[in-house]
Amino acid sequence: MKILVLNAGSSSVKYSLFEMSDRSVLIAGIIERIGEDAASHSYALANNDRTRDEINCRNHQQALQLLFETLAACRVLTDRRELAGIGHRVVHGGEHFREPALIDAQVMQRIAEVIPLAPLHNPANLLGIEEAIRQMGETPQVAVFDTAFHQTLPGYAYRYPLPEHLYTDHGVRRYGFHGTSHRYVAEQAAQYLSKPLSETNLITLHLGNGASVTAIQNGRSIDTSMGMTPLEGLMMGSRCGDIDPAIHFYLNRTLNLSNEAIETLLNKESGCKGICGENDMRAIHRMAESGDEDSRLALAMYAYRIKKYIGAYFAVLGRVDALVFTGGVGENDAWLREQVCLDMTLFGIAIDQEKNRKPVRPCDSINPANSGVAILVIATNEELEIAIQAMQCLELPQTLN
Ligand SMILES: Nc1ncnc2c1ncn2[C@@H]1O[C@H](COP(=O)(O)OP(=O)(O)O)[C@@H](O)[C@H]1O
Ligand SMILES: CC(=O)OP(=O)(O)O
Ligand SMILES: [Mg+2]
């Protein structure tokens, strides 16, 4: 049984086709820079054959056409009827969606309604859905929301100290994101620890281009660092994370920046990029090693801000079974993991340098045997989690071979 997973961004479409009987990836690819001159399509098949093509791709319609042509040409989907469903990543589900939803006109309407809460993400997700329906209307489609896992936050964690009507009339509250990833690594961590997820307390750190931390109590998200939008919380590649909201007025009044200019500045020109001109963590390390002081400052700030959240979430949870690192940075950056865990013996956190240098994929512990809190490095797999949730939503049997 095959499930296709789509993650449509404003200028890219990422996709993975799974054979769900053994959860293997038949093909995974990305079509990038849609609508620009130098669009590209790169994909890898199960045998690891990689292809990268420069392409002409004006819009999402052409991108999805190319995607289905590629599935047929690579013989991973010769008959479209083999496809049991399509799972879509949708970033914002507002308060309405606590679970994945079978897509129909009403679900699409609800995704559209929360566009004001996620103007940078939801319009692109919706475009992907609309196009997939146009091309594959006969295949059931499921929306899996980044926000859903965090719908268990208590009111005192999700409300902002703002006038009540902003919440009741306009939905201004904290929602949290990366829920699919936090949920997936929480399940993997509980399995690794041989504990039921419903009795497991975790702090999960998703550190990719976007980054967020979640406090998980008995398997449920009870607080998370991203807020109404994915801009709040940790310092990220190009997003500022937590800052004094009065900076916004200052930028407007003193520098005469428009709302749009400030939105771009805080989302695309801040974070690591704002501090040292670079948002890719590997490049930042290279610059720091060659003596660039701004890069060193960016790394120090990035680690420091993670550490502060870990302290806060220890206080919130009381007991923590494991600290989990995931995402491109969390999974690969041994230096960062070490910095974050430095001088935290008070919390029972200690790192085994040797294990930290090369954790075994997809899940490994990097703490010494005697430490109080497990420290785990877990490869996230948002696409697989979306495929599994799509299967559940479609009530398809989840039997593994
Ligand atoms: N070996 C590595 N060491 C440090 N950072 C890495 C390494 N490999 C990837 N990264 C970083 O991971 C980040 C991308 O994370 P990823 O989870 O792939 O992003 P996305 O949020 O787009 O899914 C980039 O900053 C990249 O530099
Ligand atoms: C919600 C979010 O921040 O997503 P990403 O990390 O993919 O940008
Ligand atoms: Mg990712």
Short mmCIF file of C-alpha atoms and ligand atoms in Angstrom, two decimals:
data_model
loop_
_atom_site.label_atom_id
_atom_site.label_comp_id
_atom_site.label_asym_id
_atom_site.label_seq_id
_atom_site.Cartn_x
_atom_site.Cartn_y
_atom_site.Cartn_z
CA MET A 1 0.00 0.00 0.00
CA LYS A 2 1.49 3.33 -1.07
CA ILE A 3 1.18 6.74 0.54
CA LEU A 4 2.54 9.95 -0.97
CA VAL A 5 3.54 12.75 1.41
CA LEU A 6 3.69 16.35 0.19
CA ASN A 7 5.22 19.32 1.97
CA ALA A 8 4.46 22.34 -0.19
CA GLY A 9 6.28 25.56 0.64
CA SER A 10 6.01 28.90 -1.10
CA SER A 11 8.72 28.09 -3.64
CA SER A 12 9.34 24.38 -3.13
CA VAL A 13 7.55 21.05 -2.99
CA LYS A 14 9.13 18.23 -0.97
CA TYR A 15 7.72 14.75 -1.49
CA SER A 16 8.20 11.16 -0.34
CA LEU A 17 6.46 8.04 -1.59
CA PHE A 18 6.24 5.23 0.99
CA GLU A 19 5.48 1.55 0.64
CA MET A 20 3.66 1.22 3.95
CA SER A 21 3.85 -2.57 4.26
CA ASP A 22 7.50 -2.18 5.31
CA ARG A 23 7.55 1.64 5.64
CA SER A 24 10.27 1.89 2.99
CA VAL A 25 10.84 5.07 0.95
CA LEU A 26 10.41 4.36 -2.77
CA ILE A 27 11.41 7.86 -3.80
CA ALA A 28 12.00 11.17 -2.04
CA GLY A 29 12.63 14.47 -3.74
CA ILE A 30 12.40 18.21 -3.77
CA ILE A 31 11.42 20.67 -6.49
CA GLU A 32 12.97 24.02 -5.56
CA ARG A 33 12.89 27.63 -6.66
CA ILE A 34 9.48 27.22 -8.31
CA GLY A 35 8.72 30.31 -10.37
CA GLU A 36 12.38 31.40 -10.54
CA ASP A 37 14.86 31.13 -13.39
CA ALA A 38 17.03 28.42 -11.87
CA ALA A 39 14.42 25.91 -10.67
CA SER A 40 15.69 22.43 -9.89
CA HIS A 41 14.40 18.94 -9.14
CA SER A 42 16.44 16.47 -7.16
CA TYR A 43 15.34 13.06 -6.00
CA ALA A 44 16.68 9.77 -4.72
CA LEU A 45 15.33 6.27 -5.24
CA ALA A 46 15.40 3.43 -2.70
CA ASN A 47 18.66 2.12 -4.20
CA ASN A 48 20.15 5.56 -3.42
CA ASP A 49 20.45 6.60 -7.07
CA ARG A 50 20.34 10.40 -6.97
CA THR A 51 19.30 12.66 -9.82
CA ARG A 52 19.42 16.44 -10.03
CA ASP A 53 17.88 18.30 -12.97
CA GLU A 54 17.77 21.97 -13.79
CA ILE A 55 14.16 22.48 -14.82
CA ASN A 56 11.67 24.99 -16.04
CA CYS A 57 8.92 25.21 -13.44
CA ARG A 58 6.67 28.24 -13.36
CA ASN A 59 4.18 27.25 -10.67
CA HIS A 60 2.93 24.56 -8.29
CA GLN A 61 0.76 23.07 -11.02
CA GLN A 62 3.83 22.31 -13.12
CA ALA A 63 5.70 21.09 -10.05
CA LEU A 64 3.02 18.51 -9.22
CA GLN A 65 2.73 17.46 -12.85
CA LEU A 66 6.47 16.86 -12.91
CA LEU A 67 6.23 14.97 -9.64
CA PHE A 68 3.63 12.51 -10.95
CA GLU A 69 5.52 12.14 -14.25
CA THR A 70 8.64 11.31 -12.25
CA LEU A 71 6.83 8.69 -10.15
CA ALA A 72 5.66 7.02 -13.36
CA ALA A 73 9.02 7.34 -15.19
CA CYS A 74 10.90 5.84 -12.22
CA ARG A 75 8.32 3.03 -12.10
CA VAL A 76 7.58 3.59 -8.43
CA LEU A 77 3.94 4.38 -9.23
CA THR A 78 2.90 3.00 -12.58
CA ASP A 79 -0.83 2.97 -11.84
CA ARG A 80 -2.24 5.87 -9.84
CA ARG A 81 -4.80 3.51 -8.29
CA GLU A 82 -1.92 1.99 -6.30
CA LEU A 83 -1.87 5.15 -4.23
CA ALA A 84 -3.95 4.66 -1.06
CA GLY A 85 -3.73 8.31 -0.05
CA ILE A 86 -1.83 11.58 -0.05
CA GLY A 87 -0.73 13.14 3.24
CA HIS A 88 -0.13 16.90 3.25
CA ARG A 89 1.91 18.81 5.81
CA VAL A 90 -0.14 21.81 6.87
CA VAL A 91 1.68 24.18 9.18
CA HIS A 92 -1.24 25.91 10.92
CA GLY A 93 -4.47 24.19 11.94
CA GLY A 94 -5.62 26.88 14.39
CA GLU A 95 -7.67 25.58 17.33
CA HIS A 96 -9.91 23.50 15.17
CA PHE A 97 -7.63 20.59 14.31
CA ARG A 98 -6.42 18.35 17.12
CA GLU A 99 -6.08 15.38 14.73
CA PRO A 100 -5.30 14.83 11.05
CA ALA A 101 -8.29 15.57 8.83
CA LEU A 102 -9.64 13.99 5.66
CA ILE A 103 -9.55 16.87 3.20
CA ASP A 104 -12.83 18.17 1.84
CA ALA A 105 -14.15 21.63 0.97
CA GLN A 106 -14.86 22.44 4.65
CA VAL A 107 -11.37 21.43 5.81
CA MET A 108 -9.84 23.54 3.05
CA GLN A 109 -12.04 26.45 4.11
CA ARG A 110 -10.80 26.08 7.71
CA ILE A 111 -7.15 25.98 6.56
CA ALA A 112 -7.82 29.15 4.57
CA GLU A 113 -9.45 30.83 7.58
CA VAL A 114 -6.23 30.64 9.59
CA ILE A 115 -4.07 32.15 6.82
CA PRO A 116 -3.84 35.42 8.82
CA LEU A 117 -2.16 33.38 11.62
CA ALA A 118 0.36 31.78 9.23
CA PRO A 119 0.67 34.06 6.19
CA LEU A 120 4.08 32.64 5.24
CA HIS A 121 3.08 28.96 5.35
CA ASN A 122 -0.62 28.12 4.94
CA PRO A 123 -1.16 29.70 1.48
CA ALA A 124 1.57 27.46 0.05
CA ASN A 125 0.25 24.35 1.83
CA LEU A 126 -3.19 25.09 0.41
CA LEU A 127 -1.78 25.54 -3.08
CA GLY A 128 -0.23 22.06 -2.83
CA ILE A 129 -3.56 20.58 -1.70
CA GLU A 130 -5.56 22.31 -4.43
CA GLU A 131 -3.20 21.11 -7.12
CA ALA A 132 -3.06 17.54 -5.76
CA ILE A 133 -6.87 17.45 -5.79
CA ARG A 134 -6.95 18.80 -9.36
CA GLN A 135 -4.59 16.07 -10.49
CA MET A 136 -5.52 13.23 -8.14
CA GLY A 137 -9.07 14.02 -7.05
CA GLU A 138 -9.97 10.34 -6.83
CA THR A 139 -7.28 9.66 -4.19
CA PRO A 140 -8.19 10.48 -0.57
CA GLN A 141 -6.09 13.29 0.86
CA VAL A 142 -5.28 13.99 4.49
CA ALA A 143 -4.04 17.17 6.16
CA VAL A 144 -1.57 16.63 9.01
CA PHE A 145 -1.05 19.76 11.09
CA ASP A 146 2.16 21.00 12.74
CA THR A 147 0.00 22.55 15.45
CA ALA A 148 -2.11 19.47 16.32
CA PHE A 149 0.27 17.83 18.83
CA HIS A 150 0.35 21.04 20.88
CA GLN A 151 -3.42 21.32 21.28
CA THR A 152 -2.95 19.70 24.72
CA LEU A 153 -1.23 22.84 26.11
CA PRO A 154 -3.06 24.17 29.19
CA GLY A 155 -4.58 27.65 29.00
CA TYR A 156 -1.92 29.19 31.22
CA ALA A 157 0.73 28.03 28.72
CA TYR A 158 -1.04 28.92 25.49
CA ARG A 159 -2.61 32.27 26.39
CA TYR A 160 -0.69 35.54 25.95
CA PRO A 161 -1.14 38.18 28.62
CA LEU A 162 -3.12 40.34 26.17
CA PRO A 163 -6.72 41.64 26.17
CA GLU A 164 -9.12 38.72 26.19
CA HIS A 165 -11.00 39.68 23.02
CA LEU A 166 -7.84 39.25 20.95
CA TYR A 167 -8.02 35.57 21.84
CA THR A 168 -11.78 35.05 21.68
CA ASP A 169 -12.39 37.12 18.54
CA HIS A 170 -9.13 36.69 16.65
CA GLY A 171 -7.44 33.50 17.89
CA VAL A 172 -4.38 35.33 19.20
CA ARG A 173 -2.78 32.61 21.36
CA ARG A 174 0.22 30.30 21.31
CA TYR A 175 -0.21 27.27 19.02
CA GLY A 176 3.26 25.72 18.65
CA PHE A 177 4.71 24.04 15.56
CA HIS A 178 6.89 21.11 14.42
CA GLY A 179 4.32 18.96 16.25
CA THR A 180 4.73 16.08 13.81
CA SER A 181 8.44 15.93 14.56
CA HIS A 182 8.08 16.34 18.34
CA ARG A 183 5.45 13.59 18.38
CA TYR A 184 7.55 11.25 16.24
CA VAL A 185 10.75 11.58 18.29
CA ALA A 186 8.75 11.29 21.55
CA GLU A 187 7.38 7.94 20.36
CA GLN A 188 10.87 6.81 19.34
CA ALA A 189 12.35 7.96 22.68
CA ALA A 190 9.74 6.08 24.72
CA GLN A 191 10.44 2.94 22.68
CA TYR A 192 14.18 3.35 23.19
CA LEU A 193 13.68 3.82 26.95
CA SER A 194 11.28 0.83 27.01
CA LYS A 195 8.61 2.95 28.71
CA PRO A 196 5.02 3.57 27.67
CA LEU A 197 4.83 7.02 26.07
CA SER A 198 1.93 7.82 28.42
CA GLU A 199 4.37 7.63 31.37
CA THR A 200 7.31 9.40 29.75
CA ASN A 201 8.47 12.98 30.38
CA LEU A 202 10.70 14.52 27.73
CA ILE A 203 12.24 17.75 26.53
CA THR A 204 12.45 17.48 22.74
CA LEU A 205 14.66 19.87 20.79
CA HIS A 206 13.85 20.14 17.07
CA LEU A 207 16.79 22.11 15.68
CA GLY A 208 16.58 22.55 11.89
CA ASN A 209 16.21 25.75 9.89
CA GLY A 210 13.27 26.47 12.14
CA ALA A 211 13.84 25.39 15.74
CA SER A 212 11.59 24.66 18.70
CA VAL A 213 11.63 22.96 22.11
CA THR A 214 8.71 21.06 23.63
CA ALA A 215 8.01 19.98 27.20
CA ILE A 216 6.24 16.61 27.06
CA GLN A 217 4.53 15.23 30.17
CA ASN A 218 3.16 11.69 30.08
CA GLY A 219 3.39 11.76 26.29
CA ARG A 220 1.47 15.04 25.87
CA SER A 221 2.82 18.42 24.86
CA ILE A 222 2.36 20.81 27.80
CA ASP A 223 4.50 23.70 26.58
CA THR A 224 6.47 24.60 23.48
CA SER A 225 8.66 27.49 22.43
CA MET A 226 6.96 28.58 19.18
CA GLY A 227 3.85 30.69 19.59
CA MET A 228 1.06 32.09 17.44
CA THR A 229 3.56 31.83 14.57
CA PRO A 230 6.86 29.97 14.08
CA LEU A 231 8.74 33.19 14.93
CA GLU A 232 8.64 32.94 18.74
CA GLY A 233 11.05 30.94 20.88
CA LEU A 234 14.58 29.84 20.04
CA MET A 235 17.02 31.76 17.91
CA MET A 236 16.91 30.11 14.45
CA GLY A 237 18.75 30.15 11.13
CA SER A 238 17.17 33.40 10.01
CA ARG A 239 14.33 33.96 12.54
CA CYS A 240 14.88 36.02 15.67
CA GLY A 241 12.90 33.96 18.22
CA ASP A 242 12.10 35.70 21.52
CA ILE A 243 12.72 39.45 21.46
CA ASP A 244 11.23 42.44 23.22
CA PRO A 245 8.02 43.21 21.25
CA ALA A 246 8.77 46.92 21.68
CA ILE A 247 11.61 46.52 19.16
CA HIS A 248 8.87 46.38 16.52
CA PHE A 249 7.60 49.88 17.47
CA TYR A 250 11.16 51.18 17.56
CA LEU A 251 11.87 49.87 14.05
CA ASN A 252 8.68 51.43 12.82
CA ARG A 253 8.93 54.80 14.56
CA THR A 254 12.64 55.42 14.51
CA LEU A 255 13.74 53.67 11.33
CA ASN A 256 10.43 54.14 9.53
CA LEU A 257 10.20 50.46 8.56
CA SER A 258 6.81 49.20 7.36
CA ASN A 259 5.08 46.16 8.86
CA GLU A 260 6.07 44.12 5.81
CA ALA A 261 9.71 45.21 6.10
CA ILE A 262 9.74 44.30 9.79
CA GLU A 263 8.15 40.91 9.08
CA THR A 264 10.85 40.16 6.53
CA LEU A 265 13.60 41.44 8.84
CA LEU A 266 12.50 39.28 11.78
CA ASN A 267 11.81 36.14 9.71
CA LYS A 268 14.50 36.19 7.05
CA GLU A 269 17.31 38.50 8.12
CA SER A 270 17.64 37.76 11.83
CA GLY A 271 18.68 34.76 13.93
CA CYS A 272 22.14 33.41 13.05
CA LYS A 273 21.98 35.19 9.70
CA GLY A 274 21.46 38.53 11.42
CA ILE A 275 24.38 38.02 13.77
CA CYS A 276 26.99 36.58 11.38
CA GLY A 277 25.51 36.79 7.87
CA GLU A 278 25.01 33.03 7.50
CA ASN A 279 22.13 30.72 8.42
CA ASP A 280 23.61 27.31 7.59
CA MET A 281 25.09 25.85 10.76
CA ARG A 282 27.90 24.02 8.92
CA ALA A 283 29.04 27.26 7.29
CA ILE A 284 28.84 29.08 10.64
CA HIS A 285 31.16 26.49 12.21
CA ARG A 286 33.63 26.85 9.34
CA MET A 287 33.64 30.63 9.75
CA ALA A 288 34.02 30.35 13.54
CA GLU A 289 36.96 27.96 13.11
CA SER A 290 38.69 30.44 10.85
CA GLY A 291 38.42 33.06 13.58
CA ASP A 292 35.25 34.98 12.67
CA GLU A 293 34.04 36.59 15.92
CA ASP A 294 30.47 37.18 14.72
CA SER A 295 30.07 33.48 13.97
CA ARG A 296 31.36 32.59 17.42
CA LEU A 297 28.85 34.97 18.94
CA ALA A 298 26.01 33.45 16.86
CA LEU A 299 26.93 29.95 18.06
CA ALA A 300 27.18 31.09 21.68
CA MET A 301 23.79 32.83 21.49
CA TYR A 302 22.16 29.86 19.77
CA ALA A 303 23.34 27.43 22.47
CA TYR A 304 22.62 29.83 25.34
CA ARG A 305 19.02 30.36 24.30
CA ILE A 306 18.43 26.59 24.07
CA LYS A 307 19.91 26.16 27.54
CA LYS A 308 17.53 28.73 29.02
CA TYR A 309 14.51 26.85 27.64
CA ILE A 310 15.81 23.54 28.99
CA GLY A 311 16.04 25.10 32.46
CA ALA A 312 12.52 26.47 32.16
CA TYR A 313 11.08 23.15 30.99
CA PHE A 314 12.82 21.24 33.78
CA ALA A 315 11.02 23.55 36.18
CA VAL A 316 7.73 22.95 34.36
CA LEU A 317 8.07 19.15 34.18
CA GLY A 318 9.69 18.35 37.53
CA ARG A 319 10.90 14.97 36.30
CA VAL A 320 12.58 14.48 32.93
CA ASP A 321 13.33 11.02 31.53
CA ALA A 322 15.22 12.22 28.47
CA LEU A 323 16.44 15.24 26.59
CA VAL A 324 16.06 14.57 22.86
CA PHE A 325 18.07 16.25 20.08
CA THR A 326 16.65 16.11 16.54
CA GLY A 327 16.56 18.07 13.23
CA GLY A 328 19.54 18.76 10.96
CA VAL A 329 21.45 20.62 13.70
CA GLY A 330 20.30 18.46 16.64
CA GLU A 331 21.20 15.23 14.84
CA ASN A 332 24.56 16.29 13.44
CA ASP A 333 26.14 19.01 15.52
CA ALA A 334 28.16 17.40 18.33
CA TRP A 335 29.71 20.74 19.37
CA LEU A 336 26.29 22.30 19.86
CA ARG A 337 24.99 19.35 21.88
CA GLU A 338 28.03 19.57 24.12
CA GLN A 339 27.64 23.34 24.65
CA VAL A 340 23.96 22.98 25.46
CA CYS A 341 24.62 20.24 28.03
CA LEU A 342 27.65 21.93 29.62
CA ASP A 343 27.46 22.62 33.38
CA MET A 344 24.02 21.07 33.78
CA THR A 345 24.92 18.35 36.31
CA LEU A 346 22.49 20.06 38.71
CA PHE A 347 19.72 18.73 36.45
CA GLY A 348 21.31 15.27 36.12
CA ILE A 349 22.49 16.15 32.61
CA ALA A 350 25.92 14.98 31.52
CA ILE A 351 27.31 14.02 28.15
CA ASP A 352 29.65 11.19 27.15
CA GLN A 353 32.12 12.92 24.80
CA GLU A 354 32.95 9.75 22.93
CA LYS A 355 29.32 8.76 22.32
CA ASN A 356 28.43 12.36 21.46
CA ARG A 357 30.97 12.42 18.65
CA LYS A 358 29.18 9.72 16.66
CA PRO A 359 25.71 8.70 17.78
CA VAL A 360 24.32 5.73 15.86
CA ARG A 361 21.36 6.53 13.60
CA PRO A 362 18.43 6.50 13.92
CA CYS A 363 18.43 6.60 17.74
CA ASP A 364 21.23 6.56 20.29
CA SER A 365 22.00 7.78 23.79
CA ILE A 366 24.99 10.04 24.43
CA ASN A 367 24.93 10.19 28.24
CA PRO A 368 27.24 8.30 30.59
CA ALA A 369 25.68 5.17 32.10
CA ASN A 370 25.26 6.71 35.56
CA SER A 371 23.58 10.03 34.63
CA GLY A 372 20.05 10.82 35.82
CA VAL A 373 18.62 11.99 32.50
CA ALA A 374 19.02 10.13 29.21
CA ILE A 375 20.29 12.30 26.37
CA LEU A 376 19.12 10.94 23.05
CA VAL A 377 19.94 11.83 19.46
CA ILE A 378 17.03 10.73 17.27
CA ALA A 379 16.68 11.17 13.52
CA THR A 380 13.30 12.76 12.95
CA ASN A 381 11.10 11.56 10.12
CA GLU A 382 8.24 13.98 9.67
CA GLU A 383 7.33 12.45 6.30
CA LEU A 384 6.93 8.94 7.71
CA GLU A 385 4.92 10.28 10.65
CA ILE A 386 2.62 12.10 8.20
CA ALA A 387 2.21 8.88 6.18
CA ILE A 388 1.38 6.90 9.35
CA GLN A 389 -1.13 9.51 10.50
CA ALA A 390 -2.70 9.64 7.03
CA MET A 391 -3.14 5.85 7.19
CA GLN A 392 -4.76 6.15 10.63
CA CYS A 393 -7.07 8.90 9.41
CA LEU A 394 -8.09 6.76 6.41
CA GLU A 395 -8.57 3.79 8.76
CA LEU A 396 -6.16 1.69 6.69
CA PRO A 397 -4.52 -1.28 8.42
CA GLN A 398 -1.01 -0.50 9.76
CA THR A 399 0.41 -3.99 9.51
CA LEU A 400 4.14 -4.17 9.03
CA ASN A 401 5.62 -7.14 7.16
N1 LIG B 1 26.84 17.97 10.04
C1 LIG B 1 26.16 19.05 10.42
N2 LIG B 1 26.62 19.84 11.42
C2 LIG B 1 25.96 20.94 11.80
N3 LIG B 1 24.81 21.34 11.25
C3 LIG B 1 24.30 20.59 10.26
C4 LIG B 1 24.92 19.42 9.79
N4 LIG B 1 24.17 18.90 8.80
C5 LIG B 1 23.10 19.72 8.65
N5 LIG B 1 23.17 20.74 9.53
C6 LIG B 1 22.28 21.90 9.67
O1 LIG B 1 20.92 21.55 9.77
C7 LIG B 1 20.14 22.68 9.34
C8 LIG B 1 19.00 22.19 8.48
O2 LIG B 1 18.23 21.32 9.22
P1 LIG B 1 16.97 20.54 8.60
O3 LIG B 1 16.32 19.82 9.73
O4 LIG B 1 17.42 19.75 7.43
O5 LIG B 1 16.12 21.77 8.12
P2 LIG B 1 14.58 21.97 7.76
O6 LIG B 1 14.03 22.73 8.91
O7 LIG B 1 14.61 22.78 6.50
O8 LIG B 1 13.98 20.60 7.60
C9 LIG B 1 21.09 23.63 8.60
O9 LIG B 1 21.41 24.72 9.42
C10 LIG B 1 22.34 22.76 8.43
O10 LIG B 1 23.49 23.53 8.44
C1 LIG B 2 6.84 25.69 11.30
C2 LIG B 2 8.27 25.81 10.90
O1 LIG B 2 9.02 26.55 11.45
O2 LIG B 2 8.66 25.00 9.92
P1 LIG B 2 10.12 24.91 9.27
O3 LIG B 2 11.09 24.57 10.35
O4 LIG B 2 9.94 23.81 8.26
O5 LIG B 2 10.39 26.26 8.66
MG MG B 3 13.13 19.10 8.28
#
